[in-house]
Amino acid sequence: MTEKPPITILGAIKNKLIGTKQEWAREGRLLTGTTAAPGQRLPPGQREVTDWPILDLGIQPEIPRDAFRLTLDGLVDNPITLDWPGLMALPQTDLVADMHCVTQWSRFDNQWRGVSIQTLIDLVKPQPVVSHVLFEAHDNYTTNLRLEQFAGADCLLVHQWNGGPISRQHGGPVRVMVPRYYLWKSAKWVRRISFASADQRGFWETRGYNNNADPWLEERYS
Ligand SMILES: Nc1nc2c(c(=O)[nH]1)N[C@H]1C(S)=C(S)[C@@H](COP(=O)(O)O)O[C@H]1N2
Ligand SMILES: [Mo]
């Protein structure tokens, strides 16, 4: 199963969108050059939306709950693979948070339910050398964070949004939510989280997007 899927018309359109986003990065599009005032809720260059746009690479994997598996491994004392009952057996956390996409939309007051990353970190016990985390998803998307970004008190592995299951389009049954960074850092359909002692850039981070991705610093591009 190493063959690449054939390029379909829809795939070609998505490839074009990926190309467009890479061009934005090269040209520094959407940059306002301003800095948010301390405590400002809407980051610079963003506008509030009330719908929830869908962004992906043209594949929206279908993962039934009973097929859900998430592996946490790498430089940890206790690597684990969680299934759906295993995830549900962990303490559940509710959080209301905003989200900010680099394509300029922000959506306020999203109600998330899931397992806090702190709980997962306590479970797998990363070794002291761990400095970075790499996420891999079922559509082969990847993204990366420093451990301290991922270990924030507001970081969750989520399975509910606004009181219902997260839809397949938005990364269900389980996605990552790291609300204080641009949304491309929050992997949908996550299947592996590996803890490492070195940084490895993900899909957008190798295509001109900022490695740190703080919306209030307008870290859109690298
Ligand atoms: N697996 C996977 N995760 C992903 C992406 C993707 O293409 N595949 N896109 C990222 C980007 S660029 C954004 S803006 C958000 C979009 O999440 P949403 O579609 O739920 O709004 O998912 C992020 N996580
Ligand atoms: Mo995005």
mmCIF file of C-alpha atoms and ligand atoms in Angstrom:
data_model
loop_
_atom_site.group_PDB
_atom_site.id
_atom_site.type_symbol
_atom_site.label_atom_id
_atom_site.label_comp_id
_atom_site.label_asym_id
_atom_site.label_seq_id
_atom_site.Cartn_x
_atom_site.Cartn_y
_atom_site.Cartn_z
ATOM 1 C CA MET A 1 0.000 0.000 0.000
ATOM 2 C CA THR A 2 2.751 2.475 -0.867
ATOM 3 C CA GLU A 3 1.199 3.507 -4.196
ATOM 4 C CA LYS A 4 0.032 7.095 -4.453
ATOM 5 C CA PRO A 5 -3.643 7.605 -5.319
ATOM 6 C CA PRO A 6 -4.220 8.809 -8.910
ATOM 7 C CA ILE A 7 -4.727 12.560 -9.336
ATOM 8 C CA THR A 8 -8.441 13.155 -9.677
ATOM 9 C CA ILE A 9 -10.051 16.414 -10.827
ATOM 10 C CA LEU A 10 -10.896 17.227 -7.225
ATOM 11 C CA GLY A 11 -7.332 16.337 -6.286
ATOM 12 C CA ALA A 12 -6.011 18.694 -8.969
ATOM 13 C CA ILE A 13 -8.162 21.526 -7.585
ATOM 14 C CA LYS A 14 -6.847 20.867 -4.093
ATOM 15 C CA ASN A 15 -3.290 20.783 -5.431
ATOM 16 C CA LYS A 16 -3.935 24.189 -6.914
ATOM 17 C CA LEU A 17 -5.145 25.443 -3.523
ATOM 18 C CA ILE A 18 -1.997 24.077 -1.879
ATOM 19 C CA GLY A 19 0.002 25.957 -4.547
ATOM 20 C CA THR A 20 -1.963 29.140 -3.811
ATOM 21 C CA LYS A 21 -1.258 28.886 -0.094
ATOM 22 C CA GLN A 22 2.451 28.360 -0.834
ATOM 23 C CA GLU A 23 2.384 31.509 -2.987
ATOM 24 C CA TRP A 24 0.798 33.483 -0.145
ATOM 25 C CA ALA A 25 3.689 32.440 2.051
ATOM 26 C CA ARG A 26 6.243 33.557 -0.558
ATOM 27 C CA GLU A 27 4.537 36.923 -1.040
ATOM 28 C CA GLY A 28 3.750 37.532 2.633
ATOM 29 C CA ARG A 29 0.035 37.941 1.801
ATOM 30 C CA LEU A 30 -2.400 39.045 4.522
ATOM 31 C CA LEU A 31 0.327 40.488 6.733
ATOM 32 C CA THR A 32 -0.772 43.724 8.420
ATOM 33 C CA GLY A 33 2.537 44.417 10.122
ATOM 34 C CA THR A 34 0.709 45.316 13.317
ATOM 35 C CA THR A 35 0.925 43.769 16.744
ATOM 36 C CA ALA A 36 -2.100 42.984 18.875
ATOM 37 C CA ALA A 37 -2.662 45.080 21.995
ATOM 38 C CA PRO A 38 -2.123 43.079 25.178
ATOM 39 C CA GLY A 39 -5.230 41.020 25.870
ATOM 40 C CA GLN A 40 -6.727 41.698 22.425
ATOM 41 C CA ARG A 41 -9.011 38.802 21.592
ATOM 42 C CA LEU A 42 -8.931 38.990 17.790
ATOM 43 C CA PRO A 43 -5.358 38.585 16.491
ATOM 44 C CA PRO A 44 -4.123 41.111 13.895
ATOM 45 C CA GLY A 45 -5.340 40.566 10.324
ATOM 46 C CA GLN A 46 -8.116 38.194 11.424
ATOM 47 C CA ARG A 47 -11.888 38.550 11.088
ATOM 48 C CA GLU A 48 -14.541 36.754 13.095
ATOM 49 C CA VAL A 49 -16.731 34.152 11.385
ATOM 50 C CA THR A 50 -19.732 32.332 12.820
ATOM 51 C CA ASP A 51 -19.658 29.319 10.490
ATOM 52 C CA TRP A 52 -16.816 26.779 10.638
ATOM 53 C CA PRO A 53 -14.839 26.555 7.390
ATOM 54 C CA ILE A 54 -13.322 23.212 6.374
ATOM 55 C CA LEU A 55 -9.681 23.018 5.268
ATOM 56 C CA ASP A 56 -7.859 19.863 4.249
ATOM 57 C CA LEU A 57 -5.654 18.367 1.538
ATOM 58 C CA GLY A 58 -8.547 16.902 -0.435
ATOM 59 C CA ILE A 59 -8.919 13.718 1.575
ATOM 60 C CA GLN A 60 -11.321 13.381 4.485
ATOM 61 C CA PRO A 61 -10.635 9.910 5.916
ATOM 62 C CA GLU A 62 -13.578 8.016 7.334
ATOM 63 C CA ILE A 63 -12.609 6.508 10.673
ATOM 64 C CA PRO A 64 -15.358 4.721 12.572
ATOM 65 C CA ARG A 65 -14.970 4.923 16.339
ATOM 66 C CA ASP A 66 -14.250 1.199 16.619
ATOM 67 C CA ALA A 67 -11.352 1.585 14.154
ATOM 68 C CA PHE A 68 -9.882 4.592 15.993
ATOM 69 C CA ARG A 69 -6.305 4.045 17.178
ATOM 70 C CA LEU A 70 -3.871 6.704 18.328
ATOM 71 C CA THR A 71 -0.250 5.823 19.034
ATOM 72 C CA LEU A 72 1.873 7.978 21.321
ATOM 73 C CA ASP A 73 5.495 6.956 21.039
ATOM 74 C CA GLY A 74 9.054 8.113 20.467
ATOM 75 C CA LEU A 75 11.265 9.055 23.407
ATOM 76 C CA VAL A 76 8.787 8.123 26.128
ATOM 77 C CA ASP A 77 8.994 5.637 28.996
ATOM 78 C CA ASN A 78 5.535 4.282 28.342
ATOM 79 C CA PRO A 79 4.453 4.243 24.657
ATOM 80 C CA ILE A 80 0.732 3.544 24.250
ATOM 81 C CA THR A 81 -1.877 2.981 21.594
ATOM 82 C CA LEU A 82 -5.292 4.261 22.601
ATOM 83 C CA ASP A 83 -8.527 2.924 21.164
ATOM 84 C CA TRP A 84 -11.950 4.554 21.592
ATOM 85 C CA PRO A 85 -12.838 2.879 24.929
ATOM 86 C CA GLY A 86 -9.314 3.625 26.181
ATOM 87 C CA LEU A 87 -9.706 7.300 25.311
ATOM 88 C CA MET A 88 -13.140 7.471 26.947
ATOM 89 C CA ALA A 89 -11.807 5.831 30.116
ATOM 90 C CA LEU A 90 -9.413 8.749 30.673
ATOM 91 C CA PRO A 91 -10.541 11.853 32.598
ATOM 92 C CA GLN A 92 -12.510 14.151 30.275
ATOM 93 C CA THR A 93 -12.037 17.907 30.150
ATOM 94 C CA ASP A 94 -14.341 20.647 28.888
ATOM 95 C CA LEU A 95 -12.911 23.847 27.509
ATOM 96 C CA VAL A 96 -14.248 26.901 25.699
ATOM 97 C CA ALA A 97 -11.674 28.374 23.325
ATOM 98 C CA ASP A 98 -11.336 30.503 20.201
ATOM 99 C CA MET A 99 -9.633 29.207 17.051
ATOM 100 C CA HIS A 100 -7.648 31.110 14.454
ATOM 101 C CA CYS A 101 -6.902 29.974 10.898
ATOM 102 C CA VAL A 102 -4.040 31.508 8.937
ATOM 103 C CA THR A 103 -6.472 32.117 6.027
ATOM 104 C CA GLN A 104 -7.771 34.952 8.228
ATOM 105 C CA TRP A 105 -10.852 33.569 9.951
ATOM 106 C CA SER A 106 -11.281 33.275 13.704
ATOM 107 C CA ARG A 107 -14.135 31.504 15.420
ATOM 108 C CA PHE A 108 -14.904 32.390 19.035
ATOM 109 C CA ASP A 109 -16.279 30.318 21.931
ATOM 110 C CA ASN A 110 -15.923 26.760 20.682
ATOM 111 C CA GLN A 111 -16.901 24.209 23.301
ATOM 112 C CA TRP A 112 -14.480 21.307 23.250
ATOM 113 C CA ARG A 113 -14.585 18.050 25.161
ATOM 114 C CA GLY A 114 -11.709 15.630 25.253
ATOM 115 C CA VAL A 115 -8.623 14.521 27.103
ATOM 116 C CA SER A 116 -6.091 17.081 28.228
ATOM 117 C CA ILE A 117 -2.621 16.760 26.781
ATOM 118 C CA GLN A 118 -1.298 16.989 30.327
ATOM 119 C CA THR A 119 -3.131 13.721 31.104
ATOM 120 C CA LEU A 120 -1.553 12.053 28.073
ATOM 121 C CA ILE A 121 1.893 13.361 28.965
ATOM 122 C CA ASP A 122 1.538 11.991 32.510
ATOM 123 C CA LEU A 123 0.600 8.644 30.966
ATOM 124 C CA VAL A 124 3.418 8.266 28.424
ATOM 125 C CA LYS A 125 6.153 10.027 30.428
ATOM 126 C CA PRO A 126 8.346 11.787 27.839
ATOM 127 C CA GLN A 127 12.050 11.484 28.606
ATOM 128 C CA PRO A 128 13.863 14.635 29.771
ATOM 129 C CA VAL A 129 15.498 15.045 26.333
ATOM 130 C CA VAL A 130 12.137 15.529 24.607
ATOM 131 C CA SER A 131 11.813 19.013 23.121
ATOM 132 C CA HIS A 132 9.442 18.537 20.156
ATOM 133 C CA VAL A 133 6.363 16.657 19.062
ATOM 134 C CA LEU A 134 5.378 15.461 15.570
ATOM 135 C CA PHE A 135 1.782 14.707 14.600
ATOM 136 C CA GLU A 136 0.810 12.325 11.808
ATOM 137 C CA ALA A 137 -2.716 11.986 10.478
ATOM 138 C CA HIS A 138 -4.643 9.475 8.384
ATOM 139 C CA ASP A 139 -4.494 11.758 5.321
ATOM 140 C CA ASN A 140 -0.680 11.770 5.722
ATOM 141 C CA TYR A 141 -0.777 15.373 6.912
ATOM 142 C CA THR A 142 1.910 16.207 9.447
ATOM 143 C CA THR A 143 2.572 19.145 11.745
ATOM 144 C CA ASN A 144 4.997 19.849 14.577
ATOM 145 C CA LEU A 145 5.164 21.739 17.867
ATOM 146 C CA ARG A 146 7.643 22.359 20.624
ATOM 147 C CA LEU A 147 6.722 20.280 23.678
ATOM 148 C CA GLU A 148 6.010 23.406 25.735
ATOM 149 C CA GLN A 149 3.494 24.632 23.119
ATOM 150 C CA PHE A 150 1.730 21.273 23.159
ATOM 151 C CA ALA A 151 1.788 20.968 26.950
ATOM 152 C CA GLY A 152 -0.305 24.124 27.486
ATOM 153 C CA ALA A 153 -3.213 23.814 29.922
ATOM 154 C CA ASP A 154 -5.637 24.576 27.058
ATOM 155 C CA CYS A 155 -4.329 21.814 24.753
ATOM 156 C CA LEU A 156 -6.637 18.842 24.252
ATOM 157 C CA LEU A 157 -7.264 15.751 22.208
ATOM 158 C CA VAL A 158 -10.894 16.490 21.338
ATOM 159 C CA HIS A 159 -13.843 14.328 20.278
ATOM 160 C CA GLN A 160 -16.745 16.760 20.856
ATOM 161 C CA TRP A 161 -17.480 20.262 19.577
ATOM 162 C CA ASN A 162 -20.445 22.296 20.855
ATOM 163 C CA GLY A 163 -22.038 19.285 22.518
ATOM 164 C CA GLY A 164 -21.875 16.773 19.667
ATOM 165 C CA PRO A 165 -19.328 14.482 18.036
ATOM 166 C CA ILE A 166 -16.747 16.175 15.798
ATOM 167 C CA SER A 167 -17.715 15.533 12.181
ATOM 168 C CA ARG A 168 -15.489 13.670 9.755
ATOM 169 C CA GLN A 169 -14.898 16.917 7.805
ATOM 170 C CA HIS A 170 -13.471 18.567 10.928
ATOM 171 C CA GLY A 171 -11.204 15.644 11.800
ATOM 172 C CA GLY A 172 -13.473 13.353 13.765
ATOM 173 C CA PRO A 173 -13.639 11.117 15.585
ATOM 174 C CA VAL A 174 -10.580 12.626 17.300
ATOM 175 C CA ARG A 175 -8.384 15.629 16.514
ATOM 176 C CA VAL A 176 -5.829 17.744 18.279
ATOM 177 C CA MET A 177 -6.777 21.223 19.531
ATOM 178 C CA VAL A 178 -4.015 23.683 20.361
ATOM 179 C CA PRO A 179 -6.074 26.891 20.386
ATOM 180 C CA ARG A 180 -3.372 29.514 20.919
ATOM 181 C CA TYR A 181 -1.575 28.759 17.638
ATOM 182 C CA TYR A 182 -2.777 28.947 14.033
ATOM 183 C CA LEU A 183 -5.112 26.078 13.334
ATOM 184 C CA TRP A 184 -2.807 24.233 10.924
ATOM 185 C CA LYS A 185 -0.958 23.123 14.096
ATOM 186 C CA SER A 186 -4.086 21.203 15.225
ATOM 187 C CA ALA A 187 -4.032 17.898 13.339
ATOM 188 C CA LYS A 188 -7.328 16.385 12.254
ATOM 189 C CA TRP A 189 -7.706 12.541 12.050
ATOM 190 C CA VAL A 190 -4.596 12.204 14.188
ATOM 191 C CA ARG A 191 -3.113 8.700 14.286
ATOM 192 C CA ARG A 192 0.327 9.208 15.794
ATOM 193 C CA ILE A 193 1.995 11.647 18.164
ATOM 194 C CA SER A 194 5.731 11.102 18.506
ATOM 195 C CA PHE A 195 7.927 12.739 21.098
ATOM 196 C CA ALA A 196 11.419 13.641 19.904
ATOM 197 C CA SER A 197 14.623 15.390 20.906
ATOM 198 C CA ALA A 198 14.810 17.325 17.621
ATOM 199 C CA ASP A 199 12.392 19.325 15.504
ATOM 200 C CA GLN A 200 10.929 17.876 12.333
ATOM 201 C CA ARG A 201 8.832 20.271 10.261
ATOM 202 C CA GLY A 202 5.411 19.253 9.042
ATOM 203 C CA PHE A 203 3.415 19.733 5.834
ATOM 204 C CA TRP A 204 2.893 23.513 5.949
ATOM 205 C CA GLU A 205 6.065 24.214 7.926
ATOM 206 C CA THR A 206 8.064 22.875 4.944
ATOM 207 C CA ARG A 207 5.973 24.991 2.538
ATOM 208 C CA GLY A 208 6.710 28.479 3.791
ATOM 209 C CA TYR A 209 4.570 28.572 6.943
ATOM 210 C CA ASN A 210 5.968 29.694 10.279
ATOM 211 C CA ASN A 211 7.323 27.063 12.623
ATOM 212 C CA ASN A 212 6.051 28.805 15.783
ATOM 213 C CA ALA A 213 2.699 30.095 14.397
ATOM 214 C CA ASP A 214 1.574 32.557 17.097
ATOM 215 C CA PRO A 215 -1.454 34.490 15.712
ATOM 216 C CA TRP A 216 -0.908 37.515 18.008
ATOM 217 C CA LEU A 217 2.628 37.891 16.647
ATOM 218 C CA GLU A 218 1.238 37.311 13.136
ATOM 219 C CA GLU A 219 3.671 34.461 12.629
ATOM 220 C CA ARG A 220 1.992 33.350 9.409
ATOM 221 C CA TYR A 221 5.024 32.680 7.231
ATOM 222 C CA SER A 222 8.618 31.704 7.755
HETATM 223 N N1 LIG B 1 -5.009 15.829 9.091
HETATM 224 C C1 LIG B 1 -5.093 17.114 8.750
HETATM 225 N N2 LIG B 1 -5.145 18.036 9.734
HETATM 226 C C2 LIG B 1 -5.240 19.340 9.436
HETATM 227 C C3 LIG B 1 -5.252 19.774 8.088
HETATM 228 C C4 LIG B 1 -5.179 18.784 7.072
HETATM 229 O O1 LIG B 1 -5.181 19.079 5.861
HETATM 230 N N3 LIG B 1 -5.111 17.468 7.453
HETATM 231 N N4 LIG B 1 -5.335 21.115 7.804
HETATM 232 C C5 LIG B 1 -4.940 22.047 8.845
HETATM 233 C C6 LIG B 1 -5.371 23.390 8.537
HETATM 234 S S1 LIG B 1 -4.438 24.240 7.392
HETATM 235 C C7 LIG B 1 -6.410 23.978 9.184
HETATM 236 S S2 LIG B 1 -6.768 25.615 8.970
HETATM 237 C C8 LIG B 1 -7.276 23.207 10.103
HETATM 238 C C9 LIG B 1 -8.691 23.257 9.614
HETATM 239 O O2 LIG B 1 -9.568 22.589 10.487
HETATM 240 P P1 LIG B 1 -11.107 22.605 10.129
HETATM 241 O O3 LIG B 1 -11.251 22.044 8.730
HETATM 242 O O4 LIG B 1 -11.777 21.764 11.152
HETATM 243 O O5 LIG B 1 -11.527 24.042 10.168
HETATM 244 O O6 LIG B 1 -6.897 21.837 10.191
HETATM 245 C C10 LIG B 1 -5.516 21.625 10.200
HETATM 246 N N5 LIG B 1 -5.297 20.230 10.442
HETATM 247 MO MO MO B 2 -5.112 26.464 7.492
#
